[in-house]
PDB file of C-alpha atoms and ligand atoms in Angstrom:
ATOM      1  CA  MET A   1     -35.295-216.988 127.222  1.00  0.00           C
ATOM      2  CA  LEU A   2     -36.259-218.400 123.835  1.00  0.00           C
ATOM      3  CA  ASP A   3     -35.917-222.097 123.089  1.00  0.00           C
ATOM      4  CA  VAL A   4     -37.044-223.301 119.678  1.00  0.00           C
ATOM      5  CA  LYS A   5     -36.890-227.007 118.857  1.00  0.00           C
ATOM      6  CA  GLY A   6     -37.613-228.818 115.604  1.00  0.00           C
ATOM      7  CA  LEU A   7     -39.628-225.924 114.235  1.00  0.00           C
ATOM      8  CA  GLU A   8     -41.399-226.507 110.934  1.00  0.00           C
ATOM      9  CA  SER A   9     -43.697-224.193 109.027  1.00  0.00           C
ATOM     10  CA  CYS A  10     -45.304-224.627 105.617  1.00  0.00           C
ATOM     11  CA  TYR A  11     -47.047-222.600 102.951  1.00  0.00           C
ATOM     12  CA  GLY A  12     -49.304-225.245 101.403  1.00  0.00           C
ATOM     13  CA  ARG A  13     -46.912-227.915 100.243  1.00  0.00           C
ATOM     14  CA  ILE A  14     -43.829-225.706 100.508  1.00  0.00           C
ATOM     15  CA  LYS A  15     -41.906-226.364 103.710  1.00  0.00           C
ATOM     16  CA  ALA A  16     -40.348-222.980 104.517  1.00  0.00           C
ATOM     17  CA  LEU A  17     -38.821-224.076 107.841  1.00  0.00           C
ATOM     18  CA  ASP A  18     -37.530-227.601 108.173  1.00  0.00           C
ATOM     19  CA  GLY A  19     -36.749-228.381 111.798  1.00  0.00           C
ATOM     20  CA  LEU A  20     -35.019-225.336 113.292  1.00  0.00           C
ATOM     21  CA  ASP A  21     -33.318-225.386 116.691  1.00  0.00           C
ATOM     22  CA  ILE A  22     -32.548-221.885 117.953  1.00  0.00           C
ATOM     23  CA  GLN A  23     -31.864-220.495 121.404  1.00  0.00           C
ATOM     24  CA  VAL A  24     -31.643-216.911 122.600  1.00  0.00           C
ATOM     25  CA  ARG A  25     -30.475-216.077 126.120  1.00  0.00           C
ATOM     26  CA  GLU A  26     -31.589-213.062 128.087  1.00  0.00           C
ATOM     27  CA  GLY A  27     -29.685-209.935 127.054  1.00  0.00           C
ATOM     28  CA  GLU A  28     -28.256-211.546 123.916  1.00  0.00           C
ATOM     29  CA  LEU A  29     -28.274-210.089 120.437  1.00  0.00           C
ATOM     30  CA  VAL A  30     -28.670-212.999 118.056  1.00  0.00           C
ATOM     31  CA  ALA A  31     -28.562-212.527 114.292  1.00  0.00           C
ATOM     32  CA  LEU A  32     -30.143-214.727 111.671  1.00  0.00           C
ATOM     33  CA  VAL A  33     -28.567-214.366 108.265  1.00  0.00           C
ATOM     34  CA  GLY A  34     -29.092-216.121 104.958  1.00  0.00           C
ATOM     35  CA  ALA A  35     -30.028-215.606 101.327  1.00  0.00           C
ATOM     36  CA  ASN A  36     -33.396-214.504  99.961  1.00  0.00           C
ATOM     37  CA  GLY A  37     -36.062-217.095 100.605  1.00  0.00           C
ATOM     38  CA  ALA A  38     -34.063-218.971 103.255  1.00  0.00           C
ATOM     39  CA  GLY A  39     -36.968-218.642 105.695  1.00  0.00           C
ATOM     40  CA  LYS A  40     -35.825-215.805 107.956  1.00  0.00           C
ATOM     41  CA  THR A  41     -39.057-213.817 107.762  1.00  0.00           C
ATOM     42  CA  THR A  42     -41.154-216.955 108.162  1.00  0.00           C
ATOM     43  CA  PHE A  43     -39.195-217.806 111.295  1.00  0.00           C
ATOM     44  CA  LEU A  44     -39.887-214.421 112.922  1.00  0.00           C
ATOM     45  CA  ARG A  45     -43.543-214.682 111.924  1.00  0.00           C
ATOM     46  CA  THR A  46     -43.848-218.091 113.580  1.00  0.00           C
ATOM     47  CA  LEU A  47     -42.288-216.655 116.740  1.00  0.00           C
ATOM     48  CA  SER A  48     -44.738-213.779 116.912  1.00  0.00           C
ATOM     49  CA  GLY A  49     -47.625-216.117 116.127  1.00  0.00           C
ATOM     50  CA  VAL A  50     -48.842-214.661 112.830  1.00  0.00           C
ATOM     51  CA  GLN A  51     -47.640-217.723 110.922  1.00  0.00           C
ATOM     52  CA  PRO A  52     -48.666-221.164 112.224  1.00  0.00           C
ATOM     53  CA  LEU A  53     -46.074-223.841 112.871  1.00  0.00           C
ATOM     54  CA  THR A  54     -46.630-227.370 111.614  1.00  0.00           C
ATOM     55  CA  ALA A  55     -44.202-229.153 113.964  1.00  0.00           C
ATOM     56  CA  GLY A  56     -41.828-228.409 116.816  1.00  0.00           C
ATOM     57  CA  THR A  57     -42.067-226.268 119.918  1.00  0.00           C
ATOM     58  CA  VAL A  58     -41.423-222.670 120.889  1.00  0.00           C
ATOM     59  CA  ARG A  59     -40.730-222.027 124.561  1.00  0.00           C
ATOM     60  CA  PHE A  60     -40.455-218.487 125.848  1.00  0.00           C
ATOM     61  CA  ALA A  61     -39.397-217.659 129.419  1.00  0.00           C
ATOM     62  CA  GLY A  62     -40.097-221.254 130.410  1.00  0.00           C
ATOM     63  CA  GLN A  63     -43.581-221.395 128.878  1.00  0.00           C
ATOM     64  CA  ASP A  64     -44.670-223.400 125.825  1.00  0.00           C
ATOM     65  CA  ILE A  65     -46.157-220.762 123.519  1.00  0.00           C
ATOM     66  CA  SER A  66     -46.277-222.895 120.350  1.00  0.00           C
ATOM     67  CA  ARG A  67     -50.056-222.532 120.007  1.00  0.00           C
ATOM     68  CA  LEU A  68     -50.547-219.173 121.699  1.00  0.00           C
ATOM     69  CA  ARG A  69     -52.357-216.372 119.826  1.00  0.00           C
ATOM     70  CA  ALA A  70     -50.234-213.513 118.497  1.00  0.00           C
ATOM     71  CA  ASP A  71     -51.762-210.874 120.795  1.00  0.00           C
ATOM     72  CA  ARG A  72     -51.040-213.056 123.836  1.00  0.00           C
ATOM     73  CA  ARG A  73     -47.422-213.307 122.753  1.00  0.00           C
ATOM     74  CA  VAL A  74     -47.199-209.510 122.623  1.00  0.00           C
ATOM     75  CA  ARG A  75     -48.480-209.443 126.194  1.00  0.00           C
ATOM     76  CA  LEU A  76     -45.711-211.853 127.154  1.00  0.00           C
ATOM     77  CA  GLY A  77     -43.245-209.418 125.612  1.00  0.00           C
ATOM     78  CA  ILE A  78     -42.551-210.738 122.101  1.00  0.00           C
ATOM     79  CA  CYS A  79     -42.661-207.635 119.898  1.00  0.00           C
ATOM     80  CA  HIS A  80     -42.071-207.670 116.168  1.00  0.00           C
ATOM     81  CA  SER A  81     -40.831-204.960 113.848  1.00  0.00           C
ATOM     82  CA  PRO A  82     -41.836-206.541 110.517  1.00  0.00           C
ATOM     83  CA  GLU A  83     -40.141-206.679 107.146  1.00  0.00           C
ATOM     84  CA  GLY A  84     -41.053-203.665 105.022  1.00  0.00           C
ATOM     85  CA  ARG A  85     -41.877-201.640 108.191  1.00  0.00           C
ATOM     86  CA  GLN A  86     -45.691-201.881 107.649  1.00  0.00           C
ATOM     87  CA  VAL A  87     -46.461-198.543 109.226  1.00  0.00           C
ATOM     88  CA  PHE A  88     -50.019-197.223 108.893  1.00  0.00           C
ATOM     89  CA  GLY A  89     -49.463-194.388 106.414  1.00  0.00           C
ATOM     90  CA  PRO A  90     -52.658-192.376 106.930  1.00  0.00           C
ATOM     91  CA  LEU A  91     -52.432-192.501 110.746  1.00  0.00           C
ATOM     92  CA  SER A  92     -50.383-190.061 112.777  1.00  0.00           C
ATOM     93  CA  ILE A  93     -46.979-191.089 114.043  1.00  0.00           C
ATOM     94  CA  GLU A  94     -48.250-191.019 117.602  1.00  0.00           C
ATOM     95  CA  ASP A  95     -51.237-193.228 116.739  1.00  0.00           C
ATOM     96  CA  ASN A  96     -48.879-195.686 115.020  1.00  0.00           C
ATOM     97  CA  LEU A  97     -46.831-195.815 118.217  1.00  0.00           C
ATOM     98  CA  ARG A  98     -49.880-196.225 120.443  1.00  0.00           C
ATOM     99  CA  LEU A  99     -51.013-199.156 118.285  1.00  0.00           C
ATOM    100  CA  GLY A 100     -47.834-200.941 119.322  1.00  0.00           C
ATOM    101  CA  ALA A 101     -49.270-201.052 122.833  1.00  0.00           C
ATOM    102  CA  TYR A 102     -52.781-202.029 121.708  1.00  0.00           C
ATOM    103  CA  ALA A 103     -52.499-205.615 122.957  1.00  0.00           C
ATOM    104  CA  LEU A 104     -51.646-204.259 126.403  1.00  0.00           C
ATOM    105  CA  ALA A 105     -55.002-202.418 126.544  1.00  0.00           C
ATOM    106  CA  GLY A 106     -55.726-200.902 129.905  1.00  0.00           C
ATOM    107  CA  LYS A 107     -52.069-200.373 130.760  1.00  0.00           C
ATOM    108  CA  ALA A 108     -50.814-196.811 130.756  1.00  0.00           C
ATOM    109  CA  ASN A 109     -48.226-196.535 128.000  1.00  0.00           C
ATOM    110  CA  GLN A 110     -46.946-193.001 128.545  1.00  0.00           C
ATOM    111  CA  PRO A 111     -43.563-194.192 129.927  1.00  0.00           C
ATOM    112  CA  GLU A 112     -42.961-196.268 126.787  1.00  0.00           C
ATOM    113  CA  LEU A 113     -44.044-193.367 124.583  1.00  0.00           C
ATOM    114  CA  ASP A 114     -41.664-190.996 126.390  1.00  0.00           C
ATOM    115  CA  ARG A 115     -38.868-193.534 126.027  1.00  0.00           C
ATOM    116  CA  VAL A 116     -39.455-193.898 122.277  1.00  0.00           C
ATOM    117  CA  TYR A 117     -39.551-190.116 121.837  1.00  0.00           C
ATOM    118  CA  ARG A 118     -36.294-189.751 123.773  1.00  0.00           C
ATOM    119  CA  MET A 119     -34.711-192.350 121.535  1.00  0.00           C
ATOM    120  CA  PHE A 120     -36.127-190.890 118.305  1.00  0.00           C
ATOM    121  CA  PRO A 121     -36.561-187.110 118.759  1.00  0.00           C
ATOM    122  CA  ILE A 122     -37.602-186.761 115.109  1.00  0.00           C
ATOM    123  CA  LEU A 123     -40.716-188.858 115.846  1.00  0.00           C
ATOM    124  CA  TYR A 124     -41.599-186.481 118.666  1.00  0.00           C
ATOM    125  CA  GLU A 125     -41.154-183.457 116.425  1.00  0.00           C
ATOM    126  CA  LYS A 126     -43.403-184.964 113.773  1.00  0.00           C
ATOM    127  CA  ARG A 127     -45.786-186.819 116.091  1.00  0.00           C
ATOM    128  CA  HIS A 128     -48.963-185.199 114.686  1.00  0.00           C
ATOM    129  CA  LEU A 129     -48.049-185.799 111.043  1.00  0.00           C
ATOM    130  CA  SER A 130     -49.177-188.873 109.153  1.00  0.00           C
ATOM    131  CA  ALA A 131     -46.660-191.702 109.056  1.00  0.00           C
ATOM    132  CA  GLY A 132     -46.809-191.740 105.259  1.00  0.00           C
ATOM    133  CA  THR A 133     -44.989-188.403 105.172  1.00  0.00           C
ATOM    134  CA  LEU A 134     -41.863-189.850 106.818  1.00  0.00           C
ATOM    135  CA  SER A 135     -38.765-190.866 104.873  1.00  0.00           C
ATOM    136  CA  GLY A 136     -37.785-194.546 104.661  1.00  0.00           C
ATOM    137  CA  GLY A 137     -35.279-194.225 107.493  1.00  0.00           C
ATOM    138  CA  GLN A 138     -37.761-192.416 109.710  1.00  0.00           C
ATOM    139  CA  GLN A 139     -40.412-195.049 108.954  1.00  0.00           C
ATOM    140  CA  GLN A 140     -37.914-197.685 110.085  1.00  0.00           C
ATOM    141  CA  MET A 141     -37.432-195.794 113.352  1.00  0.00           C
ATOM    142  CA  LEU A 142     -41.217-195.677 113.683  1.00  0.00           C
ATOM    143  CA  ALA A 143     -41.496-199.446 113.097  1.00  0.00           C
ATOM    144  CA  ILE A 144     -38.870-200.093 115.777  1.00  0.00           C
ATOM    145  CA  GLY A 145     -40.491-197.532 118.085  1.00  0.00           C
ATOM    146  CA  ARG A 146     -43.886-199.179 117.627  1.00  0.00           C
ATOM    147  CA  ALA A 147     -42.418-202.545 118.634  1.00  0.00           C
ATOM    148  CA  LEU A 148     -40.805-200.909 121.688  1.00  0.00           C
ATOM    149  CA  MET A 149     -44.239-199.641 122.737  1.00  0.00           C
ATOM    150  CA  GLY A 150     -45.138-203.253 123.546  1.00  0.00           C
ATOM    151  CA  ALA A 151     -42.460-203.207 126.301  1.00  0.00           C
ATOM    152  CA  PRO A 152     -40.578-206.124 124.726  1.00  0.00           C
ATOM    153  CA  ARG A 153     -38.657-208.766 126.582  1.00  0.00           C
ATOM    154  CA  LEU A 154     -37.686-210.131 123.172  1.00  0.00           C
ATOM    155  CA  LEU A 155     -37.495-207.757 120.228  1.00  0.00           C
ATOM    156  CA  LEU A 156     -37.782-209.245 116.730  1.00  0.00           C
ATOM    157  CA  LEU A 157     -36.282-207.063 114.011  1.00  0.00           C
ATOM    158  CA  ASP A 158     -36.844-208.079 110.391  1.00  0.00           C
ATOM    159  CA  GLU A 159     -34.478-206.455 107.876  1.00  0.00           C
ATOM    160  CA  PRO A 160     -34.307-203.054 109.583  1.00  0.00           C
ATOM    161  CA  SER A 161     -31.683-201.784 107.129  1.00  0.00           C
ATOM    162  CA  MET A 162     -33.523-202.815 103.978  1.00  0.00           C
ATOM    163  CA  GLY A 163     -33.676-200.150 101.289  1.00  0.00           C
ATOM    164  CA  LEU A 164     -31.876-197.505 103.333  1.00  0.00           C
ATOM    165  CA  ALA A 165     -28.980-195.298 102.265  1.00  0.00           C
ATOM    166  CA  PRO A 166     -25.628-196.191 103.909  1.00  0.00           C
ATOM    167  CA  LEU A 167     -25.769-193.311 106.403  1.00  0.00           C
ATOM    168  CA  LEU A 168     -29.216-194.390 107.567  1.00  0.00           C
ATOM    169  CA  VAL A 169     -28.124-198.026 107.768  1.00  0.00           C
ATOM    170  CA  GLU A 170     -25.421-196.847 110.153  1.00  0.00           C
ATOM    171  CA  GLU A 171     -28.038-194.975 112.178  1.00  0.00           C
ATOM    172  CA  VAL A 172     -30.303-198.033 112.422  1.00  0.00           C
ATOM    173  CA  PHE A 173     -27.391-200.200 113.568  1.00  0.00           C
ATOM    174  CA  ASN A 174     -26.518-197.568 116.194  1.00  0.00           C
ATOM    175  CA  VAL A 175     -30.064-197.802 117.511  1.00  0.00           C
ATOM    176  CA  ILE A 176     -29.780-201.599 117.731  1.00  0.00           C
ATOM    177  CA  ARG A 177     -26.454-201.250 119.557  1.00  0.00           C
ATOM    178  CA  THR A 178     -28.005-198.829 122.038  1.00  0.00           C
ATOM    179  CA  LEU A 179     -30.929-201.170 122.699  1.00  0.00           C
ATOM    180  CA  LYS A 180     -28.500-203.989 123.325  1.00  0.00           C
ATOM    181  CA  GLN A 181     -26.488-201.840 125.741  1.00  0.00           C
ATOM    182  CA  GLN A 182     -29.730-201.152 127.586  1.00  0.00           C
ATOM    183  CA  GLY A 183     -30.072-204.899 128.104  1.00  0.00           C
ATOM    184  CA  MET A 184     -32.704-205.686 125.470  1.00  0.00           C
ATOM    185  CA  THR A 185     -32.820-209.240 124.116  1.00  0.00           C
ATOM    186  CA  ILE A 186     -32.879-209.024 120.331  1.00  0.00           C
ATOM    187  CA  LEU A 187     -33.312-211.413 117.427  1.00  0.00           C
ATOM    188  CA  LEU A 188     -32.148-209.657 114.278  1.00  0.00           C
ATOM    189  CA  VAL A 189     -32.821-210.826 110.740  1.00  0.00           C
ATOM    190  CA  GLU A 190     -30.607-209.150 108.165  1.00  0.00           C
ATOM    191  CA  GLN A 191     -29.469-209.489 104.595  1.00  0.00           C
ATOM    192  CA  ASN A 192     -26.691-207.092 105.498  1.00  0.00           C
ATOM    193  CA  ALA A 193     -24.820-210.048 107.006  1.00  0.00           C
ATOM    194  CA  PHE A 194     -21.520-208.230 107.485  1.00  0.00           C
ATOM    195  CA  ALA A 195     -23.039-205.514 109.671  1.00  0.00           C
ATOM    196  CA  ALA A 196     -25.338-207.929 111.518  1.00  0.00           C
ATOM    197  CA  LEU A 197     -22.488-210.313 112.405  1.00  0.00           C
ATOM    198  CA  GLY A 198     -20.470-207.303 113.525  1.00  0.00           C
ATOM    199  CA  ILE A 199     -22.874-206.445 116.347  1.00  0.00           C
ATOM    200  CA  ALA A 200     -24.272-209.901 117.175  1.00  0.00           C
ATOM    201  CA  ASP A 201     -23.178-211.962 120.176  1.00  0.00           C
ATOM    202  CA  ARG A 202     -24.134-215.100 118.273  1.00  0.00           C
ATOM    203  CA  ALA A 203     -25.615-215.866 114.893  1.00  0.00           C
ATOM    204  CA  TYR A 204     -27.262-218.597 112.876  1.00  0.00           C
ATOM    205  CA  VAL A 205     -26.907-219.043 109.130  1.00  0.00           C
ATOM    206  CA  LEU A 206     -30.114-220.248 107.520  1.00  0.00           C
ATOM    207  CA  GLU A 207     -30.329-221.996 104.148  1.00  0.00           C
ATOM    208  CA  THR A 208     -33.599-223.209 102.637  1.00  0.00           C
ATOM    209  CA  GLY A 209     -35.283-223.690 105.974  1.00  0.00           C
ATOM    210  CA  ASN A 210     -32.323-225.236 107.799  1.00  0.00           C
ATOM    211  CA  ILE A 211     -29.597-223.963 110.107  1.00  0.00           C
ATOM    212  CA  VAL A 212     -26.298-224.698 108.368  1.00  0.00           C
ATOM    213  CA  LEU A 213     -23.895-222.854 110.670  1.00  0.00           C
ATOM    214  CA  THR A 214     -23.866-221.245 114.066  1.00  0.00           C
ATOM    215  CA  GLY A 215     -21.282-219.473 116.187  1.00  0.00           C
ATOM    216  CA  THR A 216     -20.322-216.107 117.604  1.00  0.00           C
ATOM    217  CA  GLY A 217     -20.877-213.129 115.314  1.00  0.00           C
ATOM    218  CA  GLN A 218     -17.149-212.604 115.100  1.00  0.00           C
ATOM    219  CA  SER A 219     -16.292-216.237 114.287  1.00  0.00           C
ATOM    220  CA  LEU A 220     -18.873-216.365 111.513  1.00  0.00           C
ATOM    221  CA  ARG A 221     -17.586-213.095 110.098  1.00  0.00           C
ATOM    222  CA  GLU A 222     -14.187-214.753 109.812  1.00  0.00           C
ATOM    223  CA  ASP A 223     -15.527-218.064 108.480  1.00  0.00           C
ATOM    224  CA  GLU A 224     -14.404-218.733 104.888  1.00  0.00           C
ATOM    225  CA  THR A 225     -17.732-220.262 103.757  1.00  0.00           C
ATOM    226  CA  VAL A 226     -19.721-217.384 105.216  1.00  0.00           C
ATOM    227  CA  ARG A 227     -17.354-214.838 103.695  1.00  0.00           C
ATOM    228  CA  ALA A 228     -17.697-216.392 100.270  1.00  0.00           C
ATOM    229  CA  ALA A 229     -21.438-217.057 100.361  1.00  0.00           C
ATOM    230  CA  TYR A 230     -22.828-214.094 102.263  1.00  0.00           C
ATOM    231  CA  LEU A 231     -20.269-211.363 102.580  1.00  0.00           C
ATOM    232  CA  GLY A 232     -19.037-211.356  98.996  1.00  0.00           C
ATOM    233  CA  ILE A 233     -15.440-211.416 100.233  1.00  0.00           C
TER     234      ILE A 233
HETATM  235  P1  ATP B   1     -36.440-212.605 102.197  1.00  0.00           P
HETATM  236  O1  ATP B   1     -35.214-212.006 102.735  1.00  0.00           O
HETATM  237  O2  ATP B   1     -36.534-212.561 100.702  1.00  0.00           O
HETATM  238  O3  ATP B   1     -37.699-212.146 102.876  1.00  0.00           O
HETATM  239  P2  ATP B   1     -36.512-214.933 103.835  1.00  0.00           P
HETATM  240  O4  ATP B   1     -35.261-215.619 104.220  1.00  0.00           O
HETATM  241  O5  ATP B   1     -37.128-214.032 104.832  1.00  0.00           O
HETATM  242  O6  ATP B   1     -36.297-214.169 102.486  1.00  0.00           O
HETATM  243  P3  ATP B   1     -39.076-216.179 103.642  1.00  0.00           P
HETATM  244  O7  ATP B   1     -39.747-214.924 103.158  1.00  0.00           O
HETATM  245  O8  ATP B   1     -39.354-216.606 105.023  1.00  0.00           O
HETATM  246  O9  ATP B   1     -37.512-216.077 103.437  1.00  0.00           O
HETATM  247  O10 ATP B   1     -39.463-217.350 102.628  1.00  0.00           O
HETATM  248  C1  ATP B   1     -39.136-218.725 102.834  1.00  0.00           C
HETATM  249  C2  ATP B   1     -39.765-219.585 101.748  1.00  0.00           C
HETATM  250  O11 ATP B   1     -41.188-219.552 101.860  1.00  0.00           O
HETATM  251  C3  ATP B   1     -39.448-219.127 100.335  1.00  0.00           C
HETATM  252  O12 ATP B   1     -39.326-220.288  99.538  1.00  0.00           O
HETATM  253  C4  ATP B   1     -40.671-218.335  99.926  1.00  0.00           C
HETATM  254  O13 ATP B   1     -40.863-218.374  98.544  1.00  0.00           O
HETATM  255  C5  ATP B   1     -41.772-219.070 100.664  1.00  0.00           C
HETATM  256  N1  ATP B   1     -42.861-218.152 101.025  1.00  0.00           N
HETATM  257  C6  ATP B   1     -42.758-217.053 101.812  1.00  0.00           C
HETATM  258  N2  ATP B   1     -43.955-216.465 101.979  1.00  0.00           N
HETATM  259  C7  ATP B   1     -44.851-217.218 101.287  1.00  0.00           C
HETATM  260  C8  ATP B   1     -46.277-217.138 101.059  1.00  0.00           C
HETATM  261  N3  ATP B   1     -47.006-216.176 101.609  1.00  0.00           N
HETATM  262  N4  ATP B   1     -46.826-218.101 100.286  1.00  0.00           N
HETATM  263  C9  ATP B   1     -46.082-219.087  99.740  1.00  0.00           C
HETATM  264  N5  ATP B   1     -44.754-219.231  99.911  1.00  0.00           N
HETATM  265  C10 ATP B   1     -44.140-218.311 100.663  1.00  0.00           C
END
């Protein structure tokens, strides 16, 4: 479904991604793990089109989308739940969700809205309140829900467990598991490598803009280098 080859992306003279090759098959949950500054967020941003690439190609569902505008990528089904959630605090929860379907203007989005509310009943209960009143965990649910409003074929999740208490981390990972069981294709970026590798079919380890290891989630969880460098074991 996603085929990335030789991807490079720069901030001025800093090369944040240095020739990445990554594939995601339909229905797979693929995790991308690595230390701070490895380039994980930049990678997701280049996929969703908000960060330009300087070399390489991104193919999605057989189409070269390397130069496609971000809103067009949403219409193709690439939906991004960004790092730090980025919800619109003053807007209502429902308006935040509806914005997730903005690029699909003209399409009725009630089925997606109902689906998100079924998945996150707390968002339904609080739908008229401003998003800024939600707790961190609830804002994370809102960020995921907003991405789901775009009817994703590929869901990009950037650090969904960041800053959450352990119980809420567990809840977020349960949501990701459920989405996977429903057949969603997911690319998950996480600093919580242990948990991410635990639910991923496959994973890539990123280090300063390069892939240094790849394998099944389980095999990487058992890999000595990964255990020492990323799992603190
Ligand atoms: P984190 O988990 O801390 O977000 P990351 O793996 O997602 O880390 P990126 O945020 O993608 O890494 O950063 C990759 C590299 O690009 C780092 O060297 C970072 O300092 C640099 N970088 C990221 N954003 C910018 C920016 N807006 N301007 C300049 N350099 C940037």
